[in-house]
Short mmCIF file of C-alpha atoms in Angstrom, two decimals:
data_model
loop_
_atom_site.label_atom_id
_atom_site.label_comp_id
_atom_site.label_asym_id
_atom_site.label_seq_id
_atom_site.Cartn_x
_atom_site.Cartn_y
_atom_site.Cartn_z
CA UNK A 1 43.40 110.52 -54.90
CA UNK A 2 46.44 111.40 -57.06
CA UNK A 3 47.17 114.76 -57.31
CA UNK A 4 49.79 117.05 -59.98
CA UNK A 5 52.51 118.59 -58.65
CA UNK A 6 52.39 122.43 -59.48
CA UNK A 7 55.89 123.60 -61.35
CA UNK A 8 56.81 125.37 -57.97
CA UNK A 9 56.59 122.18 -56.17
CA UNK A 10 58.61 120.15 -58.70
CA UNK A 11 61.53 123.11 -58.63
CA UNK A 12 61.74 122.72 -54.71
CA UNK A 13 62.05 119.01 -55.10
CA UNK A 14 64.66 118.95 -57.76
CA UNK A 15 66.49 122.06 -55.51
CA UNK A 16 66.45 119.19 -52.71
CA UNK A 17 67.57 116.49 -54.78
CA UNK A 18 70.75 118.91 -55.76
CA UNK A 19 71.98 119.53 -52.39
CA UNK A 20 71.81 115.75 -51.09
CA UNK A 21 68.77 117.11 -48.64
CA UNK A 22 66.25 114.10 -50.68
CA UNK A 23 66.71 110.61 -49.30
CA UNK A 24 66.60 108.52 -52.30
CA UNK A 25 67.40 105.31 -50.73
CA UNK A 26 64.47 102.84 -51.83
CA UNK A 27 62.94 100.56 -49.13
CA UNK A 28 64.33 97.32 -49.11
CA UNK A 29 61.74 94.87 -50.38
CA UNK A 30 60.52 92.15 -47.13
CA UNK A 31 61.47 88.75 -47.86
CA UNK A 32 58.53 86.91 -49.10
CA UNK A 33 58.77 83.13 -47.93
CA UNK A 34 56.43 81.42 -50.28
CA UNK A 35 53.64 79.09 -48.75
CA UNK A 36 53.67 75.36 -50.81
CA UNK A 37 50.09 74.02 -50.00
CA UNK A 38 51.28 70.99 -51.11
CA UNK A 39 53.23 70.96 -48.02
CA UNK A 40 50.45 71.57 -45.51
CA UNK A 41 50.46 69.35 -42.64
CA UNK A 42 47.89 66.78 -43.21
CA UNK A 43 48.38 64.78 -39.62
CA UNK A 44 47.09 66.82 -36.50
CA UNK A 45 49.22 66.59 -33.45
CA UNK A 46 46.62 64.08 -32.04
CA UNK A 47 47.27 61.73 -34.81
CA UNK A 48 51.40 62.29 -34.57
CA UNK A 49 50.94 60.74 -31.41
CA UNK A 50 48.81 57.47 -32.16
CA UNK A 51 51.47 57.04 -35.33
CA UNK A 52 54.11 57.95 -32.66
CA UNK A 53 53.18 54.60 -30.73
CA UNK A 54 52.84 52.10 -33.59
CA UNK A 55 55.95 53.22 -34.72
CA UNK A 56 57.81 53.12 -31.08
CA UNK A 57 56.04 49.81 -30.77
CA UNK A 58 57.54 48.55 -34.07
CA UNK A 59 60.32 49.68 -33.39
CA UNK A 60 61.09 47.84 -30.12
CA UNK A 61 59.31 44.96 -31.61
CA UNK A 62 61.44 44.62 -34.81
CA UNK A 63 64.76 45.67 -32.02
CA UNK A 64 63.79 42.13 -30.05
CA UNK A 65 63.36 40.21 -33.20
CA UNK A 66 67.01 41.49 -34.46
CA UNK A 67 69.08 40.69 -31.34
CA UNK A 68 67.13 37.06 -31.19
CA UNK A 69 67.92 36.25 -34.68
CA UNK A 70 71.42 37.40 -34.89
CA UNK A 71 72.56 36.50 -31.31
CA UNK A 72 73.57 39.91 -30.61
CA UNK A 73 72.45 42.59 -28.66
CA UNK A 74 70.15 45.25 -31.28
CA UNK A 75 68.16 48.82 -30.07
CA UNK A 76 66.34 50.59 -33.02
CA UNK A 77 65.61 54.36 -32.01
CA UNK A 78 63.59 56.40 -33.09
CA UNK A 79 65.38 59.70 -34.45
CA UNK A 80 62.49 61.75 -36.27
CA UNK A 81 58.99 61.09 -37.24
CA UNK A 82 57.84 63.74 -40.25
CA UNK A 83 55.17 64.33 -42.96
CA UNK A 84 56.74 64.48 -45.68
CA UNK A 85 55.41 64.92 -49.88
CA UNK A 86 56.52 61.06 -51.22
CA UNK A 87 58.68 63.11 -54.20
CA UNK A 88 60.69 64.57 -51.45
CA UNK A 89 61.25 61.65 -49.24
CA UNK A 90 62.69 59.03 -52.39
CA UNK A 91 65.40 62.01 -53.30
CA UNK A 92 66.57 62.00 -49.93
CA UNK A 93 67.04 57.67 -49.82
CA UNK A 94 70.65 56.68 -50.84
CA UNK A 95 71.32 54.73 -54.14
CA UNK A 96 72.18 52.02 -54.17
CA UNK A 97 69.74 51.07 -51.30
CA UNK A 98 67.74 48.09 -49.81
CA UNK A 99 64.11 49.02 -50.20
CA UNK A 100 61.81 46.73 -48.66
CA UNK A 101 58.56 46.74 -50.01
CA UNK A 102 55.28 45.79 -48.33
CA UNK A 103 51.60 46.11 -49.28
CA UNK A 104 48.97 46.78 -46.45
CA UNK A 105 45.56 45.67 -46.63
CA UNK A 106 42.98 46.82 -46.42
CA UNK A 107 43.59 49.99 -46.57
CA UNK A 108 45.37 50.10 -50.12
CA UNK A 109 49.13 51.67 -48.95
CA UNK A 110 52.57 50.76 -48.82
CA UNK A 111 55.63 50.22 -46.66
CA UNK A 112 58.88 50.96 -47.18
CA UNK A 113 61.82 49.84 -44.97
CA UNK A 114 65.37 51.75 -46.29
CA UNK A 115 68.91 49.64 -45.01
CA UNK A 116 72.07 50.47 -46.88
CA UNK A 117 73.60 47.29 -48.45
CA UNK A 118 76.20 47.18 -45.94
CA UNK A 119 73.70 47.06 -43.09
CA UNK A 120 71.88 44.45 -44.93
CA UNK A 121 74.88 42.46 -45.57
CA UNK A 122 76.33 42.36 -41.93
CA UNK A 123 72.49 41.17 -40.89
CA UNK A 124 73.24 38.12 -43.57
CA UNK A 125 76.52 37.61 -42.27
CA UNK A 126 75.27 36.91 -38.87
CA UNK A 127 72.45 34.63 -40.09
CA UNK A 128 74.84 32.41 -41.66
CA UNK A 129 77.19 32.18 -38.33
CA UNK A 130 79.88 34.99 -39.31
CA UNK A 131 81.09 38.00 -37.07
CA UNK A 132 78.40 40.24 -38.66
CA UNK A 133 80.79 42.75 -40.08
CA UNK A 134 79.27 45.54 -42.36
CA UNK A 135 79.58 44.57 -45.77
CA UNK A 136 80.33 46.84 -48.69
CA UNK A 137 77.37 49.16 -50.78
CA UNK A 138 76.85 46.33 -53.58
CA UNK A 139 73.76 45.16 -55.10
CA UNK A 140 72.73 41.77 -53.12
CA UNK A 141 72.18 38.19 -54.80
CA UNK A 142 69.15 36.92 -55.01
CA UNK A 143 70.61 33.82 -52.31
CA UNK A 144 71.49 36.57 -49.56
CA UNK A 145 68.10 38.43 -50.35
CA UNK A 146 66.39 35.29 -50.04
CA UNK A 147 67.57 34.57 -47.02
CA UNK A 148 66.82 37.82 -45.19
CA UNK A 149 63.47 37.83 -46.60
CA UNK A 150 62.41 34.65 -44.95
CA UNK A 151 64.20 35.67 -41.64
CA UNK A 152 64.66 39.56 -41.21
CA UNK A 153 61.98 41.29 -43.72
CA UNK A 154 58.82 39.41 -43.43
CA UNK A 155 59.49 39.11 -39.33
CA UNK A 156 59.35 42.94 -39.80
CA UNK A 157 55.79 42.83 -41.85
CA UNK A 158 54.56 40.67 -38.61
CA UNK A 159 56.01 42.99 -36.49
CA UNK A 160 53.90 45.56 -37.75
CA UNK A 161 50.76 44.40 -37.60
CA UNK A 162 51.12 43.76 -34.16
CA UNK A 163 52.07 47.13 -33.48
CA UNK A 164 48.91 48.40 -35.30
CA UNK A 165 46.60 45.68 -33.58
CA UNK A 166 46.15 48.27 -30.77
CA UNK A 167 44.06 50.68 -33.32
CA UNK A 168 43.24 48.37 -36.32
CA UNK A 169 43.43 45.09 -38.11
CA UNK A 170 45.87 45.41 -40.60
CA UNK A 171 47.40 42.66 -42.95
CA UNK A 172 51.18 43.72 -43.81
CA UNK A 173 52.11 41.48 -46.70
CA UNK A 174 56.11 41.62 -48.25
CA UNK A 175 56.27 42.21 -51.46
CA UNK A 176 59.85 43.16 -53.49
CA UNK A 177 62.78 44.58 -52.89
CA UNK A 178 64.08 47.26 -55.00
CA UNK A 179 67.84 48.84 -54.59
CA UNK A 180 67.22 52.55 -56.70
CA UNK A 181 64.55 54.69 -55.34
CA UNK A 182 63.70 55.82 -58.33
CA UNK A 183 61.58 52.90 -58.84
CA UNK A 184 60.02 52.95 -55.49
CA UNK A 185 56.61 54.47 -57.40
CA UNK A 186 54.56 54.12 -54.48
CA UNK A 187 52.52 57.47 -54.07
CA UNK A 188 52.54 60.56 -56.77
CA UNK A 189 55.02 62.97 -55.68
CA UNK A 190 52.72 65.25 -53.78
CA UNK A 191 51.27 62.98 -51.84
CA UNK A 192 51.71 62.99 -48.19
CA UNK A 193 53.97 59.89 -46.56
CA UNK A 194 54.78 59.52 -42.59
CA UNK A 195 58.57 59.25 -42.27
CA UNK A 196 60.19 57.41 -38.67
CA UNK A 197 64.59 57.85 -38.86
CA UNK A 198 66.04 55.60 -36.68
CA UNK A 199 69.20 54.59 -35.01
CA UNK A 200 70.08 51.31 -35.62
CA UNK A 201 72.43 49.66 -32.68
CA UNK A 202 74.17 46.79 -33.03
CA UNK A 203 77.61 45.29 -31.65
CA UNK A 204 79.87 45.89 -34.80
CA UNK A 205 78.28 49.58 -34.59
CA UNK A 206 75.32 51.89 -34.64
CA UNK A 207 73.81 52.19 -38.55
CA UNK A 208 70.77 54.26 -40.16
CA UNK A 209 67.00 52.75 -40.78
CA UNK A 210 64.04 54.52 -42.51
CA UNK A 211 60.57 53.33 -42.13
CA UNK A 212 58.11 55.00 -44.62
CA UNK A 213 54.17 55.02 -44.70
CA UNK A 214 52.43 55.82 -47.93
CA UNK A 215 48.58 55.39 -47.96
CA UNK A 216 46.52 55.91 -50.82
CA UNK A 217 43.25 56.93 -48.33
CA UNK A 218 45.09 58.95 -45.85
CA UNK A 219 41.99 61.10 -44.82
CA UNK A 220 39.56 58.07 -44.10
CA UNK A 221 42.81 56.35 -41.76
CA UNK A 222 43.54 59.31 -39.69
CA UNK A 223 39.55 59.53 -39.50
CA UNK A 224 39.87 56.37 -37.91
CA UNK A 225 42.96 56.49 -36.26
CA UNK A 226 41.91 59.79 -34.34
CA UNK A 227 38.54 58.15 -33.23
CA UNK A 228 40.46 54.92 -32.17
CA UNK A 229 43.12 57.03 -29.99
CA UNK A 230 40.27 59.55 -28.68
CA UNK A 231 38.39 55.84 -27.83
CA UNK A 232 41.62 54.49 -25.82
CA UNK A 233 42.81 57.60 -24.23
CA UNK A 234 38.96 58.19 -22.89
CA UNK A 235 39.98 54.15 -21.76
CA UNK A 236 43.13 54.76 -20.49
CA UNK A 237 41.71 57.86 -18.27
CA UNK A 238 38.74 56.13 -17.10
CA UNK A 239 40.88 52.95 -15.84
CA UNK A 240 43.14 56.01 -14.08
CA UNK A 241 40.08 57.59 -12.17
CA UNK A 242 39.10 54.34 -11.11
CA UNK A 243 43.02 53.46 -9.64
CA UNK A 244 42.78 56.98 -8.15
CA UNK A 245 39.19 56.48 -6.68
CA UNK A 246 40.28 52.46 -4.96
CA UNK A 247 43.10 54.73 -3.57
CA UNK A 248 41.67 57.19 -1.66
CA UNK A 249 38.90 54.78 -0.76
CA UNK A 250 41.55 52.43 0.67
CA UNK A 251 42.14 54.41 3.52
CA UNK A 252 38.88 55.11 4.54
CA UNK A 253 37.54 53.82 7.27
CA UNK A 254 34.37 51.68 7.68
CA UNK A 255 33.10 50.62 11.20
CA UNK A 256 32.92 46.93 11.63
CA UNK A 257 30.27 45.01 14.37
CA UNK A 258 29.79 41.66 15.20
CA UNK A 259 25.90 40.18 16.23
CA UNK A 260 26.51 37.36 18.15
CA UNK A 261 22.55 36.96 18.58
CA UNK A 262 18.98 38.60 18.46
CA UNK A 263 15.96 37.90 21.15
CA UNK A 264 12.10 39.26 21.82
CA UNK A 265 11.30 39.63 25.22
CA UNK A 266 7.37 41.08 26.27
CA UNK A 267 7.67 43.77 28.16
CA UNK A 268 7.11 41.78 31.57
CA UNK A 269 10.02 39.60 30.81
CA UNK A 270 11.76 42.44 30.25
CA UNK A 271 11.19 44.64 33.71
CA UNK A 272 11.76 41.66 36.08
CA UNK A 273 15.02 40.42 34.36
CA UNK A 274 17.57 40.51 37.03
CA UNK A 275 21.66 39.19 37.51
CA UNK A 276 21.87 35.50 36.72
CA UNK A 277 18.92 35.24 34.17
CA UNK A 278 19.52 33.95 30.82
CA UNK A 279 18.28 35.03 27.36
CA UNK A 280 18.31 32.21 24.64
CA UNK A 281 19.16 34.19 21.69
CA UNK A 282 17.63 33.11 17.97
CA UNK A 283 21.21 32.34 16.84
CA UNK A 284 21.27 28.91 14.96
CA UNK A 285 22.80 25.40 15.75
CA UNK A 286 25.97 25.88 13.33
CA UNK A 287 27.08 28.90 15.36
CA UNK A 288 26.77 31.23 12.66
CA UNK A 289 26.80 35.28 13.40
CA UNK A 290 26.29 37.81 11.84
CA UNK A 291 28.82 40.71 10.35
CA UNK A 292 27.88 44.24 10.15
CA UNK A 293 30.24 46.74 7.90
CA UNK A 294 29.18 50.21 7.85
CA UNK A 295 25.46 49.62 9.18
CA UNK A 296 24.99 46.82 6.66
CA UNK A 297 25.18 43.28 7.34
CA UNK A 298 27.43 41.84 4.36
CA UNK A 299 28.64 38.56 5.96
CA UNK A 300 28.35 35.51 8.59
CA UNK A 301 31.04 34.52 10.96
CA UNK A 302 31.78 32.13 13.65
CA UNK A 303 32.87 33.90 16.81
CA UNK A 304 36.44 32.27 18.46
CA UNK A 305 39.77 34.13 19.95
CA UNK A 306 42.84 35.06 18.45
CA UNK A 307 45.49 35.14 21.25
CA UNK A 308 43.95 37.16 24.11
CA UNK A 309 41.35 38.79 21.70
CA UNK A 310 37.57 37.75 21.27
CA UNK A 311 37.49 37.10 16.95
CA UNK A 312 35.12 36.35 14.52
CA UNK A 313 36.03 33.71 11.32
CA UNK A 314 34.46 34.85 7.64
CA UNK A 315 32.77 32.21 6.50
CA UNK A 316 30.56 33.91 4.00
CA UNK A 317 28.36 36.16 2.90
CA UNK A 318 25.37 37.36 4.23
CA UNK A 319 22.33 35.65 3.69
CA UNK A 320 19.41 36.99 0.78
CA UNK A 321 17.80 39.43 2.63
CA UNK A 322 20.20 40.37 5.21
CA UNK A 323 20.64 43.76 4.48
CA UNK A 324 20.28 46.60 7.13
CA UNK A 325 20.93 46.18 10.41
CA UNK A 326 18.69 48.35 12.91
CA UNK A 327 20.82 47.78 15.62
#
């Protein structure tokens, strides 16, 4: 409750304030780092790491396509891979640039790859049978864009479908090119886009590349993404059990017997058996024995030496019905 200060109270105070006794230093205010919501991470860890492979994928994919079509040896790297609001990521692409546009269906988003001319250029210039020397920041022709769109940029749409094939069907279709970003209107600014930096390696030197991913449906693809990777890794961890179990059962190990024949005897034949006498045993023309692994029979043999040790010779399995041995 607020209270007034009685006059004797406010003389003592202003007595204070007099001989320097007051502190009148005012508490420094905290800094108060504002919280954009617009900026909230959209993509759970879980999902960074499915988008993590199709991009890695991609990237090593589009990496073999580059050093095959320009005769040279080409790495692509991945640098960074970021959520990012679509506003923020076109102010940060260079102008002039080479903005490859592609549509994918059918799930209503967008592509972007981001060279600089020069990069662009040098790819051209090794096409056509030059050195492959980076070219300078101009606006390209509509020849040399040609060209690269038939060889480089739609090669790079295919790419990426295969990369995806491991979590969807997904139709990547090249569309434009543009050179300012300001007419990359893909998304509204706000809107969330997955961003992949890479390092682009080639012989005549090691360049930039930006990959961007705008969908329109974000929620209903990382719905599906997540279910697909949870599906796969639940794969991937069942095929590992089963390695580990064939391991460990590998070096167990199971006792092995040979029946080289079965007989009845009555109990008379039995008690006036004596050295010399012979059995016949119910074991058939062809020679044919049975094997016993681990008390079961599970296959027929023929009996023969190997070297100075009695054998027996797989033929088969065992017959329908040969199961247990109550030997």
């Amino acid at each position: 409750m607020e209270r007034n200060l009685s006059q004797q109270e406010i003389d003592a105070l202003i007595s204070q304030l007099r001989a320097g006794e007051l502190d009148t230093e005012v508490e420094a205010e905290e800094d108060v780092v504002p919280y954009d919501f617009r900026r909230a991470d959209r993509i759970s860890r879980e999902q960074m790491r499915a988008l993590e492979r199709v991009v890695q994928s991609w990237a090593r994919s589009v990496a073999s396509s580059l050093a095959t079509l320009t005769r040279q040896e080409a790495q692509l790297q991945l640098a960074a891979l970021q959520q990012l609001p679509f506003g923020e990521f076109r102010r940060s692409l260079p102008n002039p640039s080479v903005l490859v546009v592609y549509t994918l269906k059918p799930l209503d988003g967008s592509m972007v790859v981001q060279l600089e001319p020069g990069v662009a250029l040098a790819l051209y210039d090794r096409l056509c049978g030059g050195p492959g020397e980076r070219g300078e920041d101009r606006e390209l022709t509509d020849v040399e864009l040609s060209v690269l769109g038939a060889q480089i940029f739609r090669e790079m749409g295919r790419r990426m479908e295969a990369a995806w094939s491991e979590f969807m069907s997904l139709e990547v279709a090249y569309a434009r090119v543009e050179t300012n970003p300001v007419y990359l209107n893909l998304l509204y600014d706000q809107d969330t886009v997955l961003v992949a930096s890479f390092h682009l390696d080639l012989e005549t030197g090691s360049e930039s590349l930006s990959l961007g991913l705008a969908f329109d449906d974000l929620d209903n693809l990382l719905a599906s993404l997540s279910s697909e990777f949870a599906m796969k890794s639940r794969r991937q961890a069942t095929a590992r059990e089963q390695a580990a179990w064939a391991q460990h059962l590998g070096r167990v190990a199971a006792p092995v017997e040979v029946i080289l024949g079965r007989a009845t005897l009555t109990m008379a034949d039995l008690v006036s058996l004596s050295v010399g006498d012979v059995v016949p045993l119910q074991t058939g023309p062809d020679g044919t024995i049975e094997v016993v692994v681990g008390g079961q029979v599970k296959f027929r043999g023929t009996p023969g030496r190997v070297g100075n040790h009695t054998a027996v010779l797989i033929t088969g399995p065992a017959r329908q019905g040969a199961s247990e041995y109550a030997g």
